[in-house]
Coordinates of C-alpha atoms in Angstrom, one line a residue:
Chain A
X122 CA -77.3 -4.6 -70.0
X123 CA -80.5 -4.7 -67.9
X124 CA -83.1 -7.1 -68.7
X125 CA -86.8 -7.2 -68.3
X126 CA -88.0 -10.5 -67.0
X127 CA -89.9 -12.4 -69.7
X128 CA -88.6 -10.4 -72.6
X129 CA -85.7 -11.6 -74.6
X130 CA -82.4 -10.0 -73.8
X131 CA -80.6 -8.2 -76.6
X132 CA -77.0 -7.1 -76.5
X133 CA -74.0 -6.5 -78.8
X134 CA -71.6 -9.4 -78.4
X135 CA -68.1 -10.2 -79.4
X136 CA -67.0 -13.7 -80.2
X137 CA -63.9 -14.8 -78.7
X138 CA -62.2 -18.1 -79.0
X139 CA -59.9 -19.4 -76.4
X140 CA -57.5 -22.3 -76.9
X141 CA -56.9 -23.9 -73.5
X142 CA -53.4 -24.2 -72.2
X143 CA -52.1 -27.5 -70.9
X144 CA -50.4 -26.8 -67.5
X145 CA -49.4 -30.2 -65.9
X146 CA -52.7 -32.1 -65.5
X147 CA -55.1 -29.2 -66.1
X148 CA -56.3 -27.2 -68.8
X149 CA -56.5 -23.7 -67.8
X150 CA -58.1 -20.5 -69.7
X151 CA -56.2 -17.8 -67.8
X152 CA -59.1 -15.7 -66.4
X153 CA -61.3 -15.7 -63.3
X154 CA -65.0 -15.5 -63.2
X155 CA -67.4 -14.1 -60.6
X156 CA -71.2 -13.7 -60.3
X157 CA -74.0 -16.3 -60.7
X158 CA -77.7 -16.6 -59.7
X159 CA -76.7 -18.0 -56.4
X160 CA -74.3 -15.1 -55.6
X161 CA -75.0 -11.5 -54.2
X162 CA -75.2 -9.3 -57.3
X163 CA -74.7 -6.1 -55.3
X164 CA -71.1 -6.8 -54.7
X165 CA -70.4 -6.9 -58.5
X166 CA -68.0 -4.1 -59.3
X167 CA -68.3 -4.6 -63.0
X168 CA -72.0 -4.6 -63.6
X169 CA -74.1 -1.5 -64.4
X170 CA -77.2 -2.9 -63.2
X171 CA -76.6 -4.2 -59.7
X172 CA -79.3 -6.7 -59.9
X173 CA -77.5 -8.4 -62.9
X174 CA -76.6 -11.9 -61.9
X175 CA -74.7 -12.8 -65.0
X176 CA -71.1 -14.1 -65.2
X177 CA -68.4 -11.5 -65.3
X178 CA -64.8 -11.7 -65.9
X179 CA -63.0 -10.4 -62.7
X180 CA -59.4 -11.1 -63.6
X181 CA -57.3 -11.8 -66.5
X182 CA -53.9 -13.3 -65.9
X183 CA -51.0 -11.6 -68.0
X184 CA -50.1 -13.5 -70.9
X185 CA -52.6 -16.2 -70.6
X186 CA -54.8 -17.5 -73.3
X187 CA -57.7 -15.4 -72.5
X188 CA -55.8 -12.3 -72.8
X189 CA -54.1 -13.2 -76.1
X190 CA -57.8 -14.1 -77.4
X191 CA -58.9 -10.5 -76.6
X192 CA -60.9 -11.1 -73.3
X193 CA -60.8 -8.0 -71.1
X194 CA -61.6 -7.7 -67.4
X195 CA -65.3 -6.5 -66.7
X196 CA -66.7 -8.6 -69.7
X197 CA -69.9 -10.2 -69.1
X198 CA -70.0 -13.8 -70.6
X199 CA -73.3 -14.6 -72.4
X200 CA -72.5 -18.0 -74.0
X201 CA -69.9 -20.5 -73.7
X202 CA -69.9 -23.2 -76.6
X203 CA -73.5 -22.5 -77.1
X204 CA -74.5 -22.9 -73.5
X205 CA -76.3 -19.9 -72.1
X206 CA -74.6 -18.3 -69.2
X207 CA -76.9 -15.6 -68.1
X208 CA -79.0 -17.4 -65.8
X209 CA -76.6 -20.1 -64.2
X210 CA -75.2 -20.7 -60.9
X211 CA -71.6 -20.1 -60.2
X212 CA -70.7 -23.7 -60.0
X213 CA -72.4 -24.5 -63.5
X214 CA -70.6 -21.7 -65.1
X215 CA -67.3 -23.1 -63.9
X216 CA -68.2 -26.5 -65.0
X217 CA -69.1 -25.2 -68.6
X218 CA -65.8 -23.6 -68.8
X219 CA -63.6 -26.4 -67.6
X220 CA -64.8 -29.5 -69.4
X221 CA -61.8 -31.6 -69.7
X222 CA -62.9 -33.0 -73.1
X223 CA -62.8 -29.6 -74.9
X224 CA -59.7 -28.0 -75.9
X225 CA -61.4 -24.6 -77.3
X226 CA -64.0 -22.6 -75.6
X227 CA -66.1 -20.2 -77.9
X228 CA -67.3 -17.3 -75.8
X229 CA -69.9 -14.7 -76.6
X230 CA -69.2 -11.8 -74.3
X231 CA -70.5 -8.3 -74.1
X232 CA -69.1 -5.0 -72.8
X233 CA -70.3 -1.3 -72.6
X234 CA -67.8 -0.1 -74.9
X235 CA -68.9 -2.6 -77.7
X236 CA -72.4 -0.7 -78.0
X237 CA -70.5 2.6 -78.1
X238 CA -68.4 1.5 -81.1
X239 CA -71.4 0.1 -83.0
X240 CA -73.2 3.4 -82.4
X241 CA -70.5 5.4 -83.5
X242 CA -69.6 3.3 -86.5
X243 CA -73.2 3.4 -87.6
X244 CA -73.2 7.4 -87.3
X245 CA -70.3 7.6 -89.6
X246 CA -72.3 6.0 -92.3
Chain B
X81 CA -43.9 -5.1 13.5
X82 CA -42.4 -8.5 14.0
X83 CA -39.7 -10.1 11.9
X84 CA -40.0 -13.6 10.9
X85 CA -36.6 -15.1 11.2
X86 CA -37.1 -18.4 9.8
X87 CA -36.0 -17.3 6.3
X88 CA -32.4 -16.7 6.6
X89 CA -30.0 -17.5 9.4
X90 CA -27.7 -14.4 9.0
X91 CA -30.6 -12.3 8.1
X92 CA -30.0 -10.0 11.2
X93 CA -26.5 -9.2 10.1
X94 CA -26.9 -8.3 6.7
X95 CA -30.1 -6.1 6.8
X96 CA -30.8 -2.8 8.4
X97 CA -33.9 -2.2 10.2
X98 CA -36.1 0.8 9.4
X99 CA -36.0 3.5 11.8
X100 CA -37.1 7.1 11.8
X101 CA -33.4 8.4 11.1
X102 CA -33.2 7.4 7.5
X103 CA -32.1 10.1 4.9
X104 CA -35.9 10.5 3.8
X105 CA -37.0 11.4 7.3
X106 CA -38.4 14.8 8.5
X107 CA -37.7 16.4 11.7
X108 CA -40.7 17.2 14.1
X109 CA -40.7 21.0 13.0
X110 CA -41.2 20.1 9.3
X111 CA -44.0 17.6 10.3
X112 CA -45.7 20.4 12.6
X113 CA -45.7 22.9 9.7
X114 CA -47.5 20.5 7.3
X115 CA -50.9 21.9 7.7
X116 CA -52.7 23.7 10.5
X117 CA -56.2 22.7 11.5
X118 CA -58.4 25.6 11.6
X119 CA -61.5 25.5 13.6
X120 CA -64.5 26.7 11.8
X121 CA -66.8 29.5 13.3
X122 CA -68.7 28.3 16.2
X123 CA -72.3 27.7 15.0
X124 CA -75.1 29.9 16.7
X125 CA -77.9 27.7 18.0
X126 CA -80.6 29.2 16.3
X127 CA -84.1 28.6 18.2
X128 CA -86.3 29.3 15.0
X129 CA -85.0 26.0 13.5
X130 CA -87.0 24.1 16.0
X131 CA -90.3 26.2 15.6
X132 CA -91.7 23.8 12.8
X133 CA -90.9 20.6 14.9
X134 CA -92.6 22.3 18.1
X135 CA -95.8 23.2 15.9
X136 CA -96.0 19.6 14.5
X137 CA -95.6 18.2 18.0
X138 CA -98.3 20.4 19.4
X139 CA -100.7 19.4 16.5
X140 CA -99.9 15.7 17.3
X141 CA -100.7 16.1 20.9
X142 CA -104.1 17.9 19.8
X143 CA -104.8 14.8 17.6
X144 CA -104.1 12.3 20.4
X145 CA -106.3 14.1 22.9
X146 CA -109.3 14.9 21.0
X147 CA -110.7 11.5 20.3
X148 CA -109.9 10.3 23.9
X149 CA -111.7 13.3 25.3
X150 CA -114.7 12.9 23.2
X151 CA -115.1 9.4 24.7
X152 CA -114.1 10.4 28.3
X153 CA -116.0 13.7 28.7
X154 CA -119.6 12.1 28.4
X155 CA -118.5 9.6 31.1
X156 CA -117.3 12.4 33.5
X157 CA -120.0 15.0 32.9
X158 CA -123.3 13.1 32.7
X159 CA -122.6 9.5 33.4
X160 CA -125.9 8.5 34.9
X161 CA -127.9 9.3 31.8
X162 CA -125.6 7.5 29.5
X163 CA -126.8 4.4 27.9
X164 CA -124.7 1.4 28.7
X165 CA -122.1 0.5 26.2
X166 CA -122.9 -2.8 24.4
X167 CA -120.7 -5.5 22.6
X168 CA -120.7 -3.4 19.3
X169 CA -119.7 -0.4 21.2
X170 CA -116.8 -2.1 23.0
X171 CA -115.5 -3.4 19.5
X172 CA -115.5 0.0 18.4
X173 CA -113.1 0.8 21.3
X174 CA -110.8 -1.7 20.2
X175 CA -110.8 -0.3 16.6
X176 CA -110.4 3.1 17.9
X177 CA -107.4 2.1 19.9
X178 CA -105.6 0.4 17.0
X179 CA -106.4 3.3 14.5
X180 CA -104.9 5.7 17.1
X181 CA -101.8 3.8 17.5
X182 CA -101.4 3.4 13.8
X183 CA -101.9 7.1 13.4
X184 CA -99.4 8.0 15.8
X185 CA -96.9 5.9 14.4
X186 CA -97.4 7.1 10.9
X187 CA -97.3 10.7 12.1
X188 CA -94.1 10.0 13.8
X189 CA -92.5 8.3 10.8
X190 CA -93.5 11.1 8.4
X191 CA -93.4 14.4 10.5
X192 CA -91.0 13.8 13.6
X193 CA -87.7 14.0 11.6
X194 CA -84.7 16.4 12.2
X195 CA -84.9 19.4 9.8
X196 CA -82.6 18.9 6.8
X197 CA -82.3 22.8 6.2
X198 CA -84.0 26.1 7.0
X199 CA -85.6 27.3 3.9
X200 CA -86.4 31.0 3.2
X201 CA -90.0 30.8 2.9
X202 CA -92.5 28.5 4.7
X203 CA -93.2 25.1 2.9
X204 CA -96.6 25.5 1.3
X205 CA -97.8 22.0 1.3
X206 CA -97.0 21.4 5.1
X207 CA -98.6 24.5 6.0
X208 CA -101.9 23.6 4.2
X209 CA -101.9 20.3 5.7
X210 CA -101.4 21.7 9.1
X211 CA -104.3 24.2 8.4
X212 CA -106.6 21.4 7.1
X213 CA -106.0 19.2 10.2
X214 CA -106.6 22.0 12.5
X215 CA -109.7 22.9 10.5
X216 CA -111.0 19.3 10.9
X217 CA -110.4 19.4 14.6
X218 CA -112.0 22.5 14.9
X219 CA -115.2 21.5 13.2
X220 CA -115.4 18.3 15.1
X221 CA -114.9 20.1 18.4
X222 CA -117.6 22.6 17.5
X223 CA -119.9 19.6 16.4
X224 CA -119.2 17.8 19.8
X225 CA -119.6 21.0 21.7
X226 CA -122.9 22.1 20.2
X227 CA -124.8 18.8 19.6
X228 CA -123.4 16.5 22.3
X229 CA -122.1 18.4 25.2
X230 CA -124.9 21.1 25.3
X231 CA -127.7 18.6 24.7
X232 CA -126.0 15.9 26.7
X233 CA -126.6 13.2 24.3
X234 CA -127.5 9.9 25.8
X235 CA -126.6 7.5 22.8
X236 CA -122.9 6.6 23.9
X237 CA -122.6 4.2 21.0
X238 CA -123.2 7.1 18.5
X239 CA -120.6 9.2 20.3
X240 CA -118.1 6.5 20.0
X241 CA -118.8 6.1 16.4
X242 CA -118.3 9.7 16.2
X243 CA -114.8 9.6 17.7
X244 CA -113.9 6.6 15.4
X245 CA -115.0 8.7 12.4
X246 CA -112.8 11.6 13.6
X247 CA -109.9 9.1 13.6
X248 CA -110.7 7.8 10.2
X249 CA -110.6 11.5 8.8
X250 CA -107.2 11.9 10.4
X251 CA -105.9 8.9 8.7
X252 CA -107.2 10.1 5.4
X253 CA -105.4 13.3 5.9
X254 CA -102.2 11.4 6.6
X255 CA -102.7 9.6 3.3
X256 CA -102.9 13.0 1.6
X257 CA -99.7 14.2 3.4
X258 CA -97.9 11.0 2.2
X259 CA -99.1 11.8 -1.2
X260 CA -98.4 15.4 -1.4
X261 CA -95.2 15.5 0.5
X262 CA -93.4 12.4 -0.5
X263 CA -94.9 10.7 -3.6
X264 CA -95.8 13.6 -5.9
X265 CA -92.3 14.6 -6.7
X266 CA -90.9 11.3 -7.2
X267 CA -91.7 11.2 -10.9
X268 CA -89.1 13.1 -12.7
X269 CA -90.4 15.9 -14.9
X270 CA -87.4 18.2 -15.3
X271 CA -83.8 17.9 -15.9
X272 CA -81.7 20.6 -14.1
X273 CA -78.3 21.6 -15.2
X274 CA -76.0 22.9 -12.5
X275 CA -72.8 24.8 -13.5
X276 CA -70.3 26.0 -10.9
X277 CA -69.4 29.6 -11.8
X278 CA -65.5 29.5 -11.0
X279 CA -64.4 26.5 -12.9
X280 CA -67.4 25.6 -14.9
X281 CA -68.0 21.9 -13.5
X282 CA -71.2 20.7 -14.7
X283 CA -73.8 18.0 -13.5
X284 CA -77.3 17.2 -14.5
X285 CA -80.1 15.9 -12.2
X286 CA -83.5 14.7 -12.9
X287 CA -86.3 16.2 -10.5
X288 CA -89.9 15.9 -10.2
X289 CA -92.5 18.8 -9.7
X290 CA -90.9 20.8 -6.9
X291 CA -91.1 24.4 -5.7
X292 CA -87.8 26.3 -6.4
X293 CA -86.6 26.3 -2.9
X294 CA -87.0 22.6 -2.5
X295 CA -85.5 21.9 -5.8
X296 CA -82.3 24.2 -4.5
X297 CA -82.2 22.1 -1.4
X298 CA -82.1 18.7 -3.5
X299 CA -79.4 20.2 -5.5
X300 CA -77.2 21.4 -2.7
X301 CA -77.5 17.8 -1.1
X302 CA -76.3 16.4 -4.4
X303 CA -73.5 19.1 -4.7
X304 CA -71.6 17.8 -1.6
X305 CA -71.5 14.5 -3.0
X306 CA -71.0 15.0 -6.7
X307 CA -69.0 18.2 -7.3
X308 CA -65.2 18.0 -6.8
X309 CA -64.1 20.3 -3.9
X310 CA -63.7 24.1 -4.8
X311 CA -60.0 24.8 -4.8
X312 CA -59.4 28.6 -5.1
X313 CA -55.8 28.1 -5.4
X314 CA -56.2 26.7 -8.8
X315 CA -58.0 29.8 -10.4
X316 CA -55.3 32.4 -9.6
X317 CA -53.4 31.8 -12.9
X318 CA -56.5 32.7 -15.1
X319 CA -57.0 35.9 -13.1
X320 CA -53.5 37.1 -13.6
X321 CA -53.8 36.4 -17.4
X322 CA -56.9 38.3 -17.6
X323 CA -55.2 41.2 -15.6
X324 CA -52.2 41.2 -18.1
X325 CA -54.5 41.5 -21.1
X326 CA -55.9 45.0 -20.4
X327 CA -53.2 46.3 -18.2
X328 CA -50.6 47.0 -20.9
X329 CA -53.0 49.6 -22.7
X330 CA -53.6 53.2 -21.6
X331 CA -55.9 55.8 -23.3
X332 CA -54.7 59.4 -23.9
X333 CA -57.6 61.7 -25.1
X334 CA -55.8 63.9 -28.0
X335 CA -59.1 65.7 -29.1
X336 CA -59.5 67.6 -25.9
X337 CA -62.0 67.1 -23.0
X338 CA -65.8 66.8 -23.8
X339 CA -65.7 63.8 -25.9
X340 CA -67.8 60.7 -25.0
X341 CA -65.3 59.4 -22.5
X342 CA -66.1 56.0 -21.1
X343 CA -67.5 54.0 -24.2
X344 CA -65.1 55.4 -26.7
X345 CA -62.1 54.6 -24.4
X346 CA -63.2 51.0 -23.9
X347 CA -64.0 50.5 -27.6
X348 CA -60.5 51.8 -28.3
X349 CA -58.8 49.6 -25.9
X350 CA -60.7 46.4 -27.3
X351 CA -59.6 47.5 -30.8
X352 CA -56.0 48.0 -29.9
X353 CA -55.8 44.9 -28.0
X354 CA -57.2 42.8 -31.0
X355 CA -54.6 44.2 -33.2
X356 CA -51.7 43.8 -30.9
X357 CA -49.5 40.8 -31.5
X358 CA -50.1 38.6 -28.5
X359 CA -47.9 36.0 -27.4
X360 CA -49.6 35.1 -24.1
X361 CA -50.9 32.0 -25.8
X362 CA -47.4 30.6 -26.1
X363 CA -46.6 31.3 -22.5
X364 CA -49.8 29.5 -21.4
X365 CA -49.0 26.4 -23.5
X366 CA -45.3 26.1 -22.4
X367 CA -46.2 26.9 -18.7
X368 CA -48.9 24.2 -18.7
X369 CA -46.6 21.7 -20.3
X370 CA -44.0 22.4 -17.7
X371 CA -46.5 22.1 -14.8
X372 CA -47.8 18.7 -16.0
X373 CA -44.3 17.5 -16.3
X374 CA -43.5 18.6 -12.8
X375 CA -46.6 17.1 -11.6
X376 CA -45.7 13.9 -13.1
X377 CA -42.4 13.7 -11.7
X378 CA -43.4 14.5 -8.1
X379 CA -46.2 11.8 -8.5
X380 CA -43.7 9.1 -9.5
X381 CA -41.5 10.0 -6.5
X382 CA -44.6 9.8 -4.3
X383 CA -45.9 6.6 -5.5
X384 CA -42.4 5.0 -5.0
X385 CA -42.1 6.4 -1.5
X386 CA -45.4 5.1 -0.4
X387 CA -45.2 1.7 -1.9
X388 CA -41.7 1.5 0.0
X389 CA -43.3 2.5 3.2
X390 CA -46.2 0.1 3.0
X391 CA -43.7 -2.8 2.7
X392 CA -42.4 -2.1 6.1
X393 CA -45.7 -2.8 7.8
X394 CA -47.3 -6.2 8.2
X395 CA -50.5 -7.5 9.9
X396 CA -49.7 -9.8 12.7
X397 CA -50.9 -13.3 12.1
X398 CA -52.9 -15.3 14.6
X399 CA -50.1 -17.7 15.7
X400 CA -47.8 -14.9 16.3
X401 CA -50.0 -13.1 18.5
X402 CA -49.8 -16.0 21.2
X403 CA -46.1 -15.6 21.3
X404 CA -44.5 -13.2 23.9
X405 CA -45.1 -9.7 22.5
X406 CA -42.4 -8.1 20.4
X407 CA -42.7 -4.8 18.8
X408 CA -46.5 -4.8 18.5
X409 CA -48.4 -1.7 17.5
X410 CA -51.9 -0.5 17.1
X411 CA -52.7 1.1 13.5
X412 CA -52.2 4.5 14.8
X413 CA -48.7 3.8 15.9
X414 CA -48.1 1.9 12.9
X415 CA -49.0 4.8 10.8
X416 CA -47.0 7.3 12.8
X417 CA -43.9 4.8 12.5
X418 CA -44.1 4.7 8.5
X419 CA -45.4 8.3 7.8
X420 CA -42.0 10.2 8.1
X421 CA -40.6 8.2 5.1
X422 CA -43.2 9.4 2.7
X423 CA -44.1 12.9 4.4
X424 CA -41.8 14.9 2.2
X425 CA -42.7 13.4 -1.0
X426 CA -46.5 13.7 -0.1
X427 CA -46.0 17.4 1.1
X428 CA -44.1 18.3 -2.2
X429 CA -46.8 16.6 -4.4
X430 CA -49.7 18.5 -2.5
X431 CA -47.8 21.8 -2.9
X432 CA -47.3 21.3 -6.7
X433 CA -51.1 20.5 -7.3
X434 CA -52.1 23.1 -4.8
X435 CA -54.0 21.0 -2.4
X436 CA -52.0 21.4 0.7
X437 CA -54.5 23.5 2.4
X438 CA -57.2 20.7 2.2
X439 CA -55.0 18.0 4.1
X440 CA -53.7 18.4 7.5
X441 CA -51.1 16.1 9.0
X442 CA -53.4 14.6 11.3
X443 CA -56.1 13.9 8.7
X444 CA -53.3 12.2 6.6
X445 CA -52.1 10.1 9.5
X446 CA -55.8 9.2 10.3
X447 CA -56.2 8.1 6.7
X448 CA -53.0 6.0 6.8
X449 CA -54.1 4.2 9.9
X450 CA -57.6 3.6 8.3
X451 CA -55.8 2.2 5.2
X452 CA -53.5 0.0 7.3
X453 CA -56.4 -1.3 9.5
X454 CA -58.3 -2.3 6.3
X455 CA -55.6 -4.0 4.4
X456 CA -55.6 -1.5 1.7
X457 CA -52.7 -1.1 -1.0
X458 CA -50.6 1.8 -1.5
X459 CA -52.5 2.9 -4.5
X460 CA -55.8 2.8 -2.5
X461 CA -54.2 5.0 -0.1
X462 CA -52.9 7.4 -2.5
X463 CA -56.2 7.7 -4.6
X464 CA -57.5 10.4 -2.3
X465 CA -54.6 12.6 -2.8
X466 CA -54.3 12.2 -6.4
X467 CA -57.8 13.0 -7.4
X468 CA -59.9 15.8 -6.1
X469 CA -62.7 14.2 -4.6
X470 CA -66.2 15.5 -3.6
X471 CA -66.6 18.1 -0.8
X472 CA -67.8 15.3 1.6
X473 CA -64.5 13.6 1.7
X474 CA -62.5 16.3 3.3
X475 CA -62.7 17.8 7.0
X476 CA -64.8 20.5 8.1
X477 CA -62.4 23.2 7.1
X478 CA -62.6 22.6 3.5
X479 CA -66.6 22.8 3.5
X480 CA -66.0 26.6 3.8
X481 CA -69.8 27.2 4.0
X482 CA -73.2 25.9 4.9
X483 CA -74.7 29.2 4.3
X484 CA -76.1 29.4 0.9
X485 CA -78.4 32.4 -0.7
X486 CA -81.0 31.5 -3.2
X487 CA -81.2 34.3 -6.1
X488 CA -84.2 33.9 -8.2
X489 CA -86.5 36.1 -10.4
X490 CA -89.4 33.9 -9.7
X491 CA -90.9 33.7 -6.2
X492 CA -89.0 30.7 -4.4
X493 CA -92.3 29.1 -3.5
X494 CA -93.4 28.9 -7.1
X495 CA -93.2 25.5 -8.9
X496 CA -90.3 24.7 -11.4
X497 CA -91.2 25.2 -15.1
X498 CA -89.4 24.8 -18.1
X499 CA -86.6 27.5 -18.7
X500 CA -86.8 28.6 -15.0
X501 CA -83.1 29.7 -13.7
X502 CA -81.9 30.4 -10.4
X503 CA -78.5 30.8 -8.7
X504 CA -77.3 29.5 -5.3
X505 CA -74.6 31.9 -4.1
X506 CA -72.0 31.0 -1.4
X507 CA -69.1 33.3 -0.4
X508 CA -66.6 32.2 -3.0
X509 CA -68.5 30.8 -6.0
X510 CA -72.2 30.4 -7.0
X511 CA -74.1 27.5 -8.7
X512 CA -76.0 28.4 -11.6
X513 CA -79.1 26.2 -12.3
X514 CA -81.1 26.0 -15.3
X515 CA -84.0 23.7 -15.8
X516 CA -85.6 22.2 -18.9
X517 CA -88.7 19.9 -19.0
X518 CA -88.2 16.3 -19.9
X519 CA -90.1 15.9 -23.3
X520 CA -93.0 13.8 -23.6
X521 CA -91.8 10.5 -25.0
X522 CA -93.9 8.4 -27.3
X523 CA -93.2 4.7 -27.2
X524 CA -94.8 2.6 -30.1
X525 CA -94.6 -1.2 -30.3
X526 CA -93.5 -3.4 -33.1
X527 CA -94.0 -7.1 -32.9
X528 CA -91.4 -9.5 -34.0
X529 CA -92.3 -13.2 -34.4
X530 CA -89.8 -15.3 -32.8
X531 CA -89.7 -17.4 -36.0
X532 CA -89.2 -14.7 -38.4
X533 CA -85.3 -14.5 -38.2
X534 CA -84.0 -16.0 -41.4
X535 CA -80.9 -15.6 -43.1
X536 CA -79.1 -16.2 -46.4
X537 CA -75.3 -16.5 -47.1
X538 CA -74.0 -13.8 -49.2
X539 CA -71.6 -15.4 -51.4
X540 CA -69.0 -13.7 -53.8
X541 CA -66.9 -16.3 -54.9
X542 CA -64.4 -15.9 -57.7
X543 CA -63.2 -19.0 -59.4
X544 CA -60.2 -19.2 -61.7
X545 CA -60.6 -21.3 -64.9

């Protein structure tokens, strides 16, 4: 998942659709994010390339909407509802995920195991 | 001690005063047996010690007399033929007088000092300087005798200038002496490691370029102040253990006579001792634990006894001194009054830590009087008995020796170099000294602009959505 500046980023992504859960006054998704271009990328335990300043899923609450939809800890979020998440600040990412008017978020996430799966399935054919 | 009876009206009826007959006191015989003051051997007055000083004084006298005689002799021998001394010449008299005074003061400051020690060989630099001065004086006398006395020179101004030049040359020799004797060895070049052979106590000193005998002198001066006092009583345990190790084995020669006796026997002993199951380490461990426990118990008793004793003594305030004298005592009497209550505890503690030969009863009472006079706390009084201090702290009988032998493979007047070793032997132990050169240090600089310190915050926030 490393990138060369100026070149388009290619990755194998999985589409995940999460329905927001209403809890009192808030709409929650049931996971936590970390990372962003204003954060220190070296401390990210989930990224392979320690210079990767993308948004990662750091915690998935048990039984929440995110876990039900198939989100896993360590996933990197590439897009949210069509908005890019690879070059955003932490606060911008949070805002894009917690828009009050949206009930559903469609994420494009990528993880290392996806690439393995695709390669294996291609080898079988 | 005076009692302040303002506190309690019936104070006198309910409190007992401290007398010497409490159950913690000792009788006079016990106190007398505390420690005997042994007189050291009377020192022979060695006249050789004063020889260098006598030579220095003689040379000084010669230095003083020579310029003055250069001035006086022409006036005495041929006064009528001598030209009159003009203004410039009389000005030179003034300068000569002051320079001579400065030379004498400087010489007194540098050379006329009591000798610190007698070294085995002569001090090379001093001898060279003495010879140089003598040579200078001799050559000036020769010149004076041949060119001035014989030919009866008339130019008195020239003679006075000649005398002034002699004093100038002597002042420069004195400067040379200061640089060679005092300043050259101030810059540290070598680091010396001094180890005491009996208990391994180690100290390090930094010295400049000195000869081996001078370095030994400096080390000995530091020894009396830095090393803790040598206590032979603490070493007996190790010796008895060493004796036990090899005592249990005896070698019998079964193959008959004629075999290689000594080395084979010792090798057999070492091999057998290694195979033998040895439990002496167990004994050592438990013995040391027991000893520590005993020392700590005695120390606790001692601290309590001393603290209690100190509460009985109080300094007389100014107002109280003007009242009619009650039971006033000077420090020595006060010390004698409170000493019996702590004497037994102190004696037992010193016996347990095997220090009883270093402290005599007189020295302890003197120390107690000293502490009382200077308002010290009981802890300050006890510190000199709880820790083994440097040799300087004890009386003369503990110094044991001022006669040291310098053992060295290189000549003792040769200078120190990297890796030189020598030993300073005294009667009971020896100090082993090794020297290492201080390495050449290379310092480089790195300039830091004052405004170049910039920081960013490292954020690792985690937000729940």
